[in-house]
mmCIF file with all atom_site columns, C-alpha atoms in Angstrom:
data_model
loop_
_atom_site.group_PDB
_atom_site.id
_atom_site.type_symbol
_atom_site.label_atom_id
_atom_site.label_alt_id
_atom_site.label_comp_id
_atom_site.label_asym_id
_atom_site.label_entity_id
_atom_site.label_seq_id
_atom_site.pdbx_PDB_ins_code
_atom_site.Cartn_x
_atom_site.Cartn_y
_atom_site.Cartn_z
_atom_site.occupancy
_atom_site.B_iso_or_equiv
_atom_site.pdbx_formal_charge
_atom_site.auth_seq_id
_atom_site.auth_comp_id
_atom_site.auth_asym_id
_atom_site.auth_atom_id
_atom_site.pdbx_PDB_model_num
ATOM 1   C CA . UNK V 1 1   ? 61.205  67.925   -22.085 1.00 0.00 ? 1   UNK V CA 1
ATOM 2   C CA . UNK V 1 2   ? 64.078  66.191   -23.060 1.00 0.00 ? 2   UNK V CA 1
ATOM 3   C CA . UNK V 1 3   ? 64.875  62.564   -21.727 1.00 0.00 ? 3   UNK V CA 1
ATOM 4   C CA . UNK V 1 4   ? 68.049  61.272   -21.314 1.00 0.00 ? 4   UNK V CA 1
ATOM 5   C CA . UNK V 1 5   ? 67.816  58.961   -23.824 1.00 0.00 ? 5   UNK V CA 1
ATOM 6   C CA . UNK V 1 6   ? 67.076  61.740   -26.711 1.00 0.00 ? 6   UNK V CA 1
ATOM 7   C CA . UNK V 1 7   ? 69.620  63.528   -25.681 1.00 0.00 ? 7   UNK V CA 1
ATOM 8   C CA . UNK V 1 8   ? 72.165  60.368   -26.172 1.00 0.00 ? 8   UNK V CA 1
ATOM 9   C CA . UNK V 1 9   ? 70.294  60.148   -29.603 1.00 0.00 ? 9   UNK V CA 1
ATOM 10  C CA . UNK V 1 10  ? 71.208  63.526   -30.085 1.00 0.00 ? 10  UNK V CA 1
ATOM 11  C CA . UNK V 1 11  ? 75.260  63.306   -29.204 1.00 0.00 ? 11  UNK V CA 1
ATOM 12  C CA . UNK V 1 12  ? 75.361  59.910   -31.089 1.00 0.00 ? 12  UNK V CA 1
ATOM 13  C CA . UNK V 1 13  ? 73.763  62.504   -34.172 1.00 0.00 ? 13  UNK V CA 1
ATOM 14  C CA . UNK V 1 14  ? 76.372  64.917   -33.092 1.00 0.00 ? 14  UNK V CA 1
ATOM 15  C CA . UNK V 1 15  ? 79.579  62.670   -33.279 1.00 0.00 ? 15  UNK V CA 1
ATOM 16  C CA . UNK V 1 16  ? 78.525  61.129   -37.133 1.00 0.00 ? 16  UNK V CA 1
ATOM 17  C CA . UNK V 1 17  ? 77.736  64.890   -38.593 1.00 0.00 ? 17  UNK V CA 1
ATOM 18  C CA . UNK V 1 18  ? 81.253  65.573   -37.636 1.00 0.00 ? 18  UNK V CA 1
ATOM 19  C CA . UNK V 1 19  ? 84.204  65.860   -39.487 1.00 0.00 ? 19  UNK V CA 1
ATOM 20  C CA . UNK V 1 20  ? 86.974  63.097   -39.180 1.00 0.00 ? 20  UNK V CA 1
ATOM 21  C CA . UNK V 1 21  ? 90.362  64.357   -39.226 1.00 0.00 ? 21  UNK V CA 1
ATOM 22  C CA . UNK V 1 22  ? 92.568  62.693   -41.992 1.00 0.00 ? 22  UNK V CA 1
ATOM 23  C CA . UNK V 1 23  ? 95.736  60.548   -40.180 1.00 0.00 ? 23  UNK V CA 1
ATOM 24  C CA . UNK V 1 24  ? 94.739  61.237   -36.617 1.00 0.00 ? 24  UNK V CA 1
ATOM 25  C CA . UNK V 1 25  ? 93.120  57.689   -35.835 1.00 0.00 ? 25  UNK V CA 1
ATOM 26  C CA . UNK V 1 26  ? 89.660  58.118   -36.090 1.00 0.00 ? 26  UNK V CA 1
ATOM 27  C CA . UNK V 1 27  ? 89.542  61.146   -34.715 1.00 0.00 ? 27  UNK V CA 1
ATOM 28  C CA . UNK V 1 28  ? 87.059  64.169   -34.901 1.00 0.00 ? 28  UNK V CA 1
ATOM 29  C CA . UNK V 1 29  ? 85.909  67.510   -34.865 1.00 0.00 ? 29  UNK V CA 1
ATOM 30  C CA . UNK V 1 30  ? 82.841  68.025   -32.928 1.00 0.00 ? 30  UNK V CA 1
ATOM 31  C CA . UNK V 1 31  ? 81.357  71.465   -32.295 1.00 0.00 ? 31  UNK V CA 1
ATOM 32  C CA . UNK V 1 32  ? 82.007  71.476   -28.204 1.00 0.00 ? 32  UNK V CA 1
ATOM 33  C CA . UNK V 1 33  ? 79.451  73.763   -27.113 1.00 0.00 ? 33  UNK V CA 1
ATOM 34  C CA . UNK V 1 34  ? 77.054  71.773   -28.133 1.00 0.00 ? 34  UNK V CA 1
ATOM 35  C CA . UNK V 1 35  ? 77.992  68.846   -26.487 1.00 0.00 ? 35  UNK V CA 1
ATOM 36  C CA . UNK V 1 36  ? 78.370  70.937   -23.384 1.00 0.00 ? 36  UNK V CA 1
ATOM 37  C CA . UNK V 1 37  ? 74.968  71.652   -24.061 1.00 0.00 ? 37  UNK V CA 1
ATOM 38  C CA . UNK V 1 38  ? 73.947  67.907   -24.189 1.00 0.00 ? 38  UNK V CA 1
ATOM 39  C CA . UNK V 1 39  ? 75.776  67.106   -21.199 1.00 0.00 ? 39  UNK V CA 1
ATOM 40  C CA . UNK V 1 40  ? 73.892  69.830   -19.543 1.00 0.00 ? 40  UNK V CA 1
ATOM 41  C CA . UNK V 1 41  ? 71.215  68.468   -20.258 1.00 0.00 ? 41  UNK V CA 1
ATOM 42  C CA . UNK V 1 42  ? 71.900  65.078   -19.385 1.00 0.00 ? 42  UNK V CA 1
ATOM 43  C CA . UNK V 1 43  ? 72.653  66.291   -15.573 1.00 0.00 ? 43  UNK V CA 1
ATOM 44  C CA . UNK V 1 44  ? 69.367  68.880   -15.533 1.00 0.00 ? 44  UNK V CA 1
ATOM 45  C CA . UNK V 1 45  ? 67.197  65.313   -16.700 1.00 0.00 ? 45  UNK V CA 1
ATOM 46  C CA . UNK V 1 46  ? 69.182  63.038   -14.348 1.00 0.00 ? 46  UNK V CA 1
ATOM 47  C CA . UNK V 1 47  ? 66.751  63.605   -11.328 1.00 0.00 ? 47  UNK V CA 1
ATOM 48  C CA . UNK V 1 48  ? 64.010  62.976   -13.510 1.00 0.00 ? 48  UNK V CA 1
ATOM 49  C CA . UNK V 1 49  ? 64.840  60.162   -14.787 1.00 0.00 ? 49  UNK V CA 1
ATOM 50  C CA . UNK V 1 50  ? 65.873  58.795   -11.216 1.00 0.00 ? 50  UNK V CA 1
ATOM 51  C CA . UNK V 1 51  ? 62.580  59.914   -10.097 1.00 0.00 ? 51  UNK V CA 1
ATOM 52  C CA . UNK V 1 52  ? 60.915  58.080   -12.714 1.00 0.00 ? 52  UNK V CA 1
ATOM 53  C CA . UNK V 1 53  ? 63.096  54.815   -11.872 1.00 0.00 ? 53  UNK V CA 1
ATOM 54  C CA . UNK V 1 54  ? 62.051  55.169   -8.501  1.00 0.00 ? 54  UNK V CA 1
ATOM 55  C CA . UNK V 1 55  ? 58.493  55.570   -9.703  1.00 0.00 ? 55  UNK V CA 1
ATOM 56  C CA . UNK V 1 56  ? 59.075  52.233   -11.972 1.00 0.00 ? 56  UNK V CA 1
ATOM 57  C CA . UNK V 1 57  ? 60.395  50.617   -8.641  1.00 0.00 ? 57  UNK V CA 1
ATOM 58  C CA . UNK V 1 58  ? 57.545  51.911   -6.572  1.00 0.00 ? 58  UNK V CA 1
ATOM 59  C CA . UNK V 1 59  ? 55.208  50.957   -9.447  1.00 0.00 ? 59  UNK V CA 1
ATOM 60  C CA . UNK V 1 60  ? 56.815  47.626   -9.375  1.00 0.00 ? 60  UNK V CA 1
ATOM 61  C CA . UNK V 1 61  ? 56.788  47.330   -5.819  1.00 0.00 ? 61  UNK V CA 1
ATOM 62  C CA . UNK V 1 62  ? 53.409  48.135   -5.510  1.00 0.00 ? 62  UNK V CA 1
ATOM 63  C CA . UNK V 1 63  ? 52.475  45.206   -8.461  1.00 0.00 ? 63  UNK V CA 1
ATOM 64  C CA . UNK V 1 64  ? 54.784  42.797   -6.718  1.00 0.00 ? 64  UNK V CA 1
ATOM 65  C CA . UNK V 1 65  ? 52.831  43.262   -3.505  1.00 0.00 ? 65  UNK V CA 1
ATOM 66  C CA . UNK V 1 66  ? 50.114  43.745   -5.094  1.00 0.00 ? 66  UNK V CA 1
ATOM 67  C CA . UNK V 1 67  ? 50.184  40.135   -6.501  1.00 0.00 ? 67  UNK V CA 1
ATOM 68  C CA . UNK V 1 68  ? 51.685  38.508   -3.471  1.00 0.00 ? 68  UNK V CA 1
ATOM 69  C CA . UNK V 1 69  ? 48.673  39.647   -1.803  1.00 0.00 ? 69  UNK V CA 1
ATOM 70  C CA . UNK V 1 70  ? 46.372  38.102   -4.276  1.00 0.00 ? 70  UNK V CA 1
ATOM 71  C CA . UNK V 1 71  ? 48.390  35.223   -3.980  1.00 0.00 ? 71  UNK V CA 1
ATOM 72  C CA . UNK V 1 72  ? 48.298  35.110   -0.819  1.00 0.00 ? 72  UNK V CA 1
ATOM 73  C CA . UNK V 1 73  ? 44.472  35.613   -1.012  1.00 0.00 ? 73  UNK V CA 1
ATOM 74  C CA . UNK V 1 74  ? 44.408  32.838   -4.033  1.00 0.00 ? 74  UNK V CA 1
ATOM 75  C CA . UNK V 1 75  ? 46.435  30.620   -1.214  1.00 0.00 ? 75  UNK V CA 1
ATOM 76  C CA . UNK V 1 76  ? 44.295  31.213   1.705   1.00 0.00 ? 76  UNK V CA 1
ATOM 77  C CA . UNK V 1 77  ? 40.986  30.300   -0.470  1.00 0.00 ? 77  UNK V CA 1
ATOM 78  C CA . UNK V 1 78  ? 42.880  26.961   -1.718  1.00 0.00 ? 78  UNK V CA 1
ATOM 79  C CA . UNK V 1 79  ? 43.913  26.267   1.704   1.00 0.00 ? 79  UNK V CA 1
ATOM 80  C CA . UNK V 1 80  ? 40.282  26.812   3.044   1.00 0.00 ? 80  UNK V CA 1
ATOM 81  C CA . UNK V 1 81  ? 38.591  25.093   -0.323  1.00 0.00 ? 81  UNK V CA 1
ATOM 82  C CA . UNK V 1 82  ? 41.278  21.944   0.489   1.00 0.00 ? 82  UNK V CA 1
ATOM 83  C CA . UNK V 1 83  ? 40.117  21.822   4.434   1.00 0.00 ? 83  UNK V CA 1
ATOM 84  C CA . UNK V 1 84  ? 36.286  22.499   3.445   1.00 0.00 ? 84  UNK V CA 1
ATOM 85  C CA . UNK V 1 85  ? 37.234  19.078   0.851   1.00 0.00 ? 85  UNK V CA 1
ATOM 86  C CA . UNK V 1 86  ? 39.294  17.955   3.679   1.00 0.00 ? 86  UNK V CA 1
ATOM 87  C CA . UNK V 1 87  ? 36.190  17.978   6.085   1.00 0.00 ? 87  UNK V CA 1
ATOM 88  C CA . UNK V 1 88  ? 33.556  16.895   3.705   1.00 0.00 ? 88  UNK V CA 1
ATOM 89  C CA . UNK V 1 89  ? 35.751  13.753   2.874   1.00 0.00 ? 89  UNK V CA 1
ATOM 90  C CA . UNK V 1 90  ? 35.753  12.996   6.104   1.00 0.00 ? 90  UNK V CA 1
ATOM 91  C CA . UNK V 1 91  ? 32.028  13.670   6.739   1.00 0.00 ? 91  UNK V CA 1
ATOM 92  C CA . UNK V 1 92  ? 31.713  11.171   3.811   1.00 0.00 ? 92  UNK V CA 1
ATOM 93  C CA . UNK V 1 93  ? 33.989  9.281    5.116   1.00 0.00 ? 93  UNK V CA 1
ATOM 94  C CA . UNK V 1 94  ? 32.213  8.668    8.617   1.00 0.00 ? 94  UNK V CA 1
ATOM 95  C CA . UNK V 1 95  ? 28.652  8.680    6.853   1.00 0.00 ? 95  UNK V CA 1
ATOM 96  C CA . UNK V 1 96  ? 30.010  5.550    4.887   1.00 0.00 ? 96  UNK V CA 1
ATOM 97  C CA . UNK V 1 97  ? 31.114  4.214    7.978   1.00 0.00 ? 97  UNK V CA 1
ATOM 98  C CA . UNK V 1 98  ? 28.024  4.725    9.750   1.00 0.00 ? 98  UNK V CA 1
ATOM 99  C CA . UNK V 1 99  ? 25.997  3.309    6.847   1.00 0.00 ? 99  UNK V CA 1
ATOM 100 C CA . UNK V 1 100 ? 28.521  0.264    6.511   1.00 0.00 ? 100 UNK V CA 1
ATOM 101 C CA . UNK V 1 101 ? 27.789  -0.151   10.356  1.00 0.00 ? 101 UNK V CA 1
ATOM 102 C CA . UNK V 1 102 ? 24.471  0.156    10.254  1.00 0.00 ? 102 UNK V CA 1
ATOM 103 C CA . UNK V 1 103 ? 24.346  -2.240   7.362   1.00 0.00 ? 103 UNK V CA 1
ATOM 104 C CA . UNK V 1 104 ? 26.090  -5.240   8.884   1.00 0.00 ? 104 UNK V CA 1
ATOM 105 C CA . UNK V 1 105 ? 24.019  -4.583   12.195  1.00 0.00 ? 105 UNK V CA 1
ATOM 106 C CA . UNK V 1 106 ? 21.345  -4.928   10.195  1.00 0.00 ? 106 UNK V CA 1
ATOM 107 C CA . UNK V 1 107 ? 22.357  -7.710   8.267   1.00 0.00 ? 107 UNK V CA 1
ATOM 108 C CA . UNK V 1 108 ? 23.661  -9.619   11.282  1.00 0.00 ? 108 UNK V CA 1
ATOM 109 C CA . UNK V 1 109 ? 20.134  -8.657   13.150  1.00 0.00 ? 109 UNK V CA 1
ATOM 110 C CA . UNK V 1 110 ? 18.632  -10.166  9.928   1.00 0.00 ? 110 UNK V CA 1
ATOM 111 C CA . UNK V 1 111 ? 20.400  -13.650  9.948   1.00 0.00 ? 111 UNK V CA 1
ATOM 112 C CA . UNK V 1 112 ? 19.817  -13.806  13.631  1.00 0.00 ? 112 UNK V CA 1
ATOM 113 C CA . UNK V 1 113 ? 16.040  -13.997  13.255  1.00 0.00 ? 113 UNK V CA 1
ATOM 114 C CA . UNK V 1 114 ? 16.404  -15.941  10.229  1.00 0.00 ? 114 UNK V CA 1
ATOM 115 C CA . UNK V 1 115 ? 18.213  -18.291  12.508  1.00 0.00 ? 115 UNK V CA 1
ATOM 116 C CA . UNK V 1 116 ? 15.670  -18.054  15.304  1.00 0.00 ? 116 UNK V CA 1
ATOM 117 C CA . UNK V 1 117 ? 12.841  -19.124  12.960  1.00 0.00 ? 117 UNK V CA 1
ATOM 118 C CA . UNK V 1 118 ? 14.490  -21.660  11.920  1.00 0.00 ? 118 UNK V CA 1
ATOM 119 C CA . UNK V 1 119 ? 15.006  -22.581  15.249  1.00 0.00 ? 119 UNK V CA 1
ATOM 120 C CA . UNK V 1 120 ? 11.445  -21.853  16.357  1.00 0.00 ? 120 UNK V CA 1
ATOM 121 C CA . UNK V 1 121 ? 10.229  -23.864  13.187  1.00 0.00 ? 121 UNK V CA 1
ATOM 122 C CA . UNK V 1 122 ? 12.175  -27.135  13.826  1.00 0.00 ? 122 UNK V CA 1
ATOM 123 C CA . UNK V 1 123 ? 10.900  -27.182  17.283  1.00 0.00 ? 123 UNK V CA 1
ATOM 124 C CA . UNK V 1 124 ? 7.847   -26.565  16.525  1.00 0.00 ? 124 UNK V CA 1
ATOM 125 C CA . UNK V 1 125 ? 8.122   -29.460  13.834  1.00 0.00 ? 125 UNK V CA 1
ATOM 126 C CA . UNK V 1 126 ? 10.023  -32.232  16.644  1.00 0.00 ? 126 UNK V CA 1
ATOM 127 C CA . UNK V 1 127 ? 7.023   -31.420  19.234  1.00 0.00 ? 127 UNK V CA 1
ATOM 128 C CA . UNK V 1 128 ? 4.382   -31.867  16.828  1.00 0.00 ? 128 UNK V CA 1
ATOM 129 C CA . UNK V 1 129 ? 6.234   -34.838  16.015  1.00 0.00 ? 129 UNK V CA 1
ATOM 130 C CA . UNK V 1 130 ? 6.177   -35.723  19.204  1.00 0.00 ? 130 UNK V CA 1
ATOM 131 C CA . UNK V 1 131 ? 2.480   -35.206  20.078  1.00 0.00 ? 131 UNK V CA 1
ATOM 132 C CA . UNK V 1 132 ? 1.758   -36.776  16.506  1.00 0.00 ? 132 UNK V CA 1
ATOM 133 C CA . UNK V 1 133 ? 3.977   -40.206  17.910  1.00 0.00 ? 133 UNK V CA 1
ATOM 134 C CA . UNK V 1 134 ? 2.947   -39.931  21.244  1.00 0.00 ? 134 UNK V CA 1
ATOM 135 C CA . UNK V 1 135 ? -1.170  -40.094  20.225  1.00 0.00 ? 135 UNK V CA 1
ATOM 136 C CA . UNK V 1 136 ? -0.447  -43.104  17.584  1.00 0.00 ? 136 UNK V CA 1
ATOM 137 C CA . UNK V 1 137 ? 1.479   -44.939  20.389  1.00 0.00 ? 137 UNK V CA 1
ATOM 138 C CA . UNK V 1 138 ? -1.428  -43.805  22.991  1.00 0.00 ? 138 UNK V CA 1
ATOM 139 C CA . UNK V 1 139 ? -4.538  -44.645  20.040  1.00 0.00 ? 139 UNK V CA 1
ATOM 140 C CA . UNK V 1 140 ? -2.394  -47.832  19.238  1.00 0.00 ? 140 UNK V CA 1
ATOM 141 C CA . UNK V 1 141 ? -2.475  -49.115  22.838  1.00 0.00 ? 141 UNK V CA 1
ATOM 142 C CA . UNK V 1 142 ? -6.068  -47.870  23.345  1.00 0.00 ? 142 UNK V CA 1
ATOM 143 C CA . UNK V 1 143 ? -6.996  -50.109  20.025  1.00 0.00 ? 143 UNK V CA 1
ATOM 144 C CA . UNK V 1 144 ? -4.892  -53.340  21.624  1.00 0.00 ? 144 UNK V CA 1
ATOM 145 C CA . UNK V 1 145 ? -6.910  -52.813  24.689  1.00 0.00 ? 145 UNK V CA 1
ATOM 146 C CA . UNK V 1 146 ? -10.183 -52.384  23.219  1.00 0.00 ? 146 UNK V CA 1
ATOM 147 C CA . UNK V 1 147 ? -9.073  -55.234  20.856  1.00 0.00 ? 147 UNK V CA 1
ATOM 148 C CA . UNK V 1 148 ? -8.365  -57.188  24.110  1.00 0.00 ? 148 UNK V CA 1
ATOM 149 C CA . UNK V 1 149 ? -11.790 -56.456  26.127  1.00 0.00 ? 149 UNK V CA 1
ATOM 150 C CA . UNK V 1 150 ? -13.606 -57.004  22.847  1.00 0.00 ? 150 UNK V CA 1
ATOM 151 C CA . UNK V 1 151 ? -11.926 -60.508  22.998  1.00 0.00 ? 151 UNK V CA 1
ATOM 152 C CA . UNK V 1 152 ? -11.890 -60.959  26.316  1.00 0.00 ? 152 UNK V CA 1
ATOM 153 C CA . UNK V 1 153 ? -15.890 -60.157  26.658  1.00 0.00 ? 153 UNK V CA 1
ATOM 154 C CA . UNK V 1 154 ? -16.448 -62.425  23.523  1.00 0.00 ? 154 UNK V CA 1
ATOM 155 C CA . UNK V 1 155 ? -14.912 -65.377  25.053  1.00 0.00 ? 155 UNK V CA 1
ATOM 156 C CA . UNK V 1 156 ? -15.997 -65.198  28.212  1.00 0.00 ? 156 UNK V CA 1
ATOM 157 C CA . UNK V 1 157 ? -19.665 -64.511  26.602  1.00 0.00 ? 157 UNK V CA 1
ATOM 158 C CA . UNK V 1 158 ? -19.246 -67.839  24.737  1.00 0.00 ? 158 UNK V CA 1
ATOM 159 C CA . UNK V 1 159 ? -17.766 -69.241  27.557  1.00 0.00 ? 159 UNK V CA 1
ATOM 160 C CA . UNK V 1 160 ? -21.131 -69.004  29.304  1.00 0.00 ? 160 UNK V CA 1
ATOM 161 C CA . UNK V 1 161 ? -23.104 -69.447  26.264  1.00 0.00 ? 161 UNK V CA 1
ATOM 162 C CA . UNK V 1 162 ? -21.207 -73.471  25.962  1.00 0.00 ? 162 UNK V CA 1
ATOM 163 C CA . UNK V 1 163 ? -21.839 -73.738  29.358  1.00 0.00 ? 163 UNK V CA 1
ATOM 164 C CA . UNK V 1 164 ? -25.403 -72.982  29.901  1.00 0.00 ? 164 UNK V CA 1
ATOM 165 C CA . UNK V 1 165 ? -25.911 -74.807  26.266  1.00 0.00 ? 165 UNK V CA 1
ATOM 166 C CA . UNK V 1 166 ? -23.854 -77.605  28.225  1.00 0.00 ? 166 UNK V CA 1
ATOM 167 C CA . UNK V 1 167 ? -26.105 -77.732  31.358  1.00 0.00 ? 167 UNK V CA 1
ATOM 168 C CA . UNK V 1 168 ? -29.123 -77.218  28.802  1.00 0.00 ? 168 UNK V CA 1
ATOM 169 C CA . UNK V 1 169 ? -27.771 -80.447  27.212  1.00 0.00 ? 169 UNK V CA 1
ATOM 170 C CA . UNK V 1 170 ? -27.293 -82.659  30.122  1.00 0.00 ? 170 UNK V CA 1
ATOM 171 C CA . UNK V 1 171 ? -30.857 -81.732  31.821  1.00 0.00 ? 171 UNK V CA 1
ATOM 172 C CA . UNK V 1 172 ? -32.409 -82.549  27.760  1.00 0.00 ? 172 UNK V CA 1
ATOM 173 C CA . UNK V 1 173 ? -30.454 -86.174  28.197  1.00 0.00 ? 173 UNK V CA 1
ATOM 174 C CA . UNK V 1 174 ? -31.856 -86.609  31.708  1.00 0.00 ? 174 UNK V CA 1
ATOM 175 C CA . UNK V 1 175 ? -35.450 -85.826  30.860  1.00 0.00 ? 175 UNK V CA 1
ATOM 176 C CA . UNK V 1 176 ? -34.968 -87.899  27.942  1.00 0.00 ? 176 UNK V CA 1
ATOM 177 C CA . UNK V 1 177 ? -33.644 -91.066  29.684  1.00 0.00 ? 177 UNK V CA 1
ATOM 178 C CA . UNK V 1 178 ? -36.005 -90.474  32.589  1.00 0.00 ? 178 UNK V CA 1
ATOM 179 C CA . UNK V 1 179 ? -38.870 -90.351  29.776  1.00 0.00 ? 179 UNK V CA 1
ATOM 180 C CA . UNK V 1 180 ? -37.199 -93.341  28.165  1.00 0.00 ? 180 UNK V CA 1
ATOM 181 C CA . UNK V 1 181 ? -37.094 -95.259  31.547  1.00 0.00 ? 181 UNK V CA 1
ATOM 182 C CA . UNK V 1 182 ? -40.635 -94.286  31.813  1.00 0.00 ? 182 UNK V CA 1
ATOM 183 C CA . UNK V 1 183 ? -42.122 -95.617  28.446  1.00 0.00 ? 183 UNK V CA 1
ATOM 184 C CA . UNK V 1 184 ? -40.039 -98.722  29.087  1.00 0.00 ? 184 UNK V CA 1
ATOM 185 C CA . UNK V 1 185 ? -42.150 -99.370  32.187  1.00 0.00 ? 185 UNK V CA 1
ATOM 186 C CA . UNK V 1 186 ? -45.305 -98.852  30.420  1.00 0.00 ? 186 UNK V CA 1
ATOM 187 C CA . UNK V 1 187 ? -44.662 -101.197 28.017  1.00 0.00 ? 187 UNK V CA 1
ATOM 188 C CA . UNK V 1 188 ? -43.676 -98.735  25.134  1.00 0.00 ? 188 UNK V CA 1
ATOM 189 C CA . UNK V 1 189 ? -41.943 -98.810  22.163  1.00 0.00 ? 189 UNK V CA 1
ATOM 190 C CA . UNK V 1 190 ? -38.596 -96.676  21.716  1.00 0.00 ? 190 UNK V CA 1
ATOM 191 C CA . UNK V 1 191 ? -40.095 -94.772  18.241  1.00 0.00 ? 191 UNK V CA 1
ATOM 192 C CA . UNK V 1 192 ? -37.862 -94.712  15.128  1.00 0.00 ? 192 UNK V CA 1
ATOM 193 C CA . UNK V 1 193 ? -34.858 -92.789  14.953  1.00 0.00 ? 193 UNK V CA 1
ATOM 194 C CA . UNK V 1 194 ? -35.175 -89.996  11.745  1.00 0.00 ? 194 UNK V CA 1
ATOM 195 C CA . UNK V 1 195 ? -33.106 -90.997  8.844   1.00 0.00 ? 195 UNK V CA 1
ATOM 196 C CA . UNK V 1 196 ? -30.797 -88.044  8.601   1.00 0.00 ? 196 UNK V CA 1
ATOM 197 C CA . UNK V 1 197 ? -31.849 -87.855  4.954   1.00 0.00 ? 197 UNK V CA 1
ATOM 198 C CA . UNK V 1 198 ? -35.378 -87.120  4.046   1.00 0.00 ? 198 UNK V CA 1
#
């Protein structure tokens, strides 16, 4: 079957086999039945070649919708790919929070016992200290005092040593004088006194 487009090959064939007629402007002879024929022909393909157009169109239309819905498909996936990123950013997002929260709780819970010891420790260090202080001040006063009976008892011991020695002394000088007062009566002799050196 002829298209329209052979067919126009075929007139444009037509009109350069023909014969130009001399002075008439360009003119031509052309054999008219044939290009009856051709026109014909023209009109008998015209509703094919519309129906074909349409087809193109339909064809086209179908494509065209074709690839909107794809695109529409490719959109939808983005769209649901960008919320799923979307979401998991956000679950990162919190989970760094969290961790970052935890963290400094943990950190802060850390320094706070740090700083509890510390506390603990330094009182434990001022009472020892303090019970360290208090038993050299209490063994220091218990050594003055001990110091100060061992003294005392001393003193008082020679005290009464010097004084029995004393009273020992003055009965020795009595006897003595009465024995000297005794030998005078009878006529004795006071004996020699012992040279102090030998």
């Amino acid at each position: 079957m002829n298209t329209i487009e052979s067919i126009l090959n075929d007139i444009d064939e037509l009109l350069e086999d023909s014969w130009s007629l001399p002075l008439s402007g360009g003119r031509c002879v052309v054999d008219a039945e044939k290009v009856r024929d051709l026109i014909d022909s023209i009109r008998m393909n015209m509703p094919n070649e519309i129906k074909q157009a349409r087809a193109v169109v339909a064809d086209r239309n179908q494509i065209l919708s074709l690839a909107k819905g794809e695109a529409e498909a490719l959109i939808r996936k983005a769209e649901e790919r960008a919320k799923q990123l979307l979401e998991q950013e956000s679950i990162v997002r919190q989970a760094n929070a969290k961790a970052m929260a935890l963290l400094n709780d943990a950190s802060s819970r850390a320094q706070q016992l740090v700083e509890d010891a510390q506390k603990q420790a330094e009182q434990t260090v001022n009472e020892a200290q303090a019970k360290a202080t208090a038993i050299r001040t209490e063994a220091s006063t218990r050594s003055r005092e001990m110091k100060q009976a061992s003294y005392e008892f001393a003193e008082n011991m020679l005290r009464t040593s010097q004084e029995v020695i004393a009273r020992s002394l003055g009965s020795i000088s009595g006897t003595r004088q009465a024995l000297a007062d005794a030998a005078s009566q009878a006529g004795l002799r006071e004996p020699p006194a012992e040279s102090e050196e030998k």
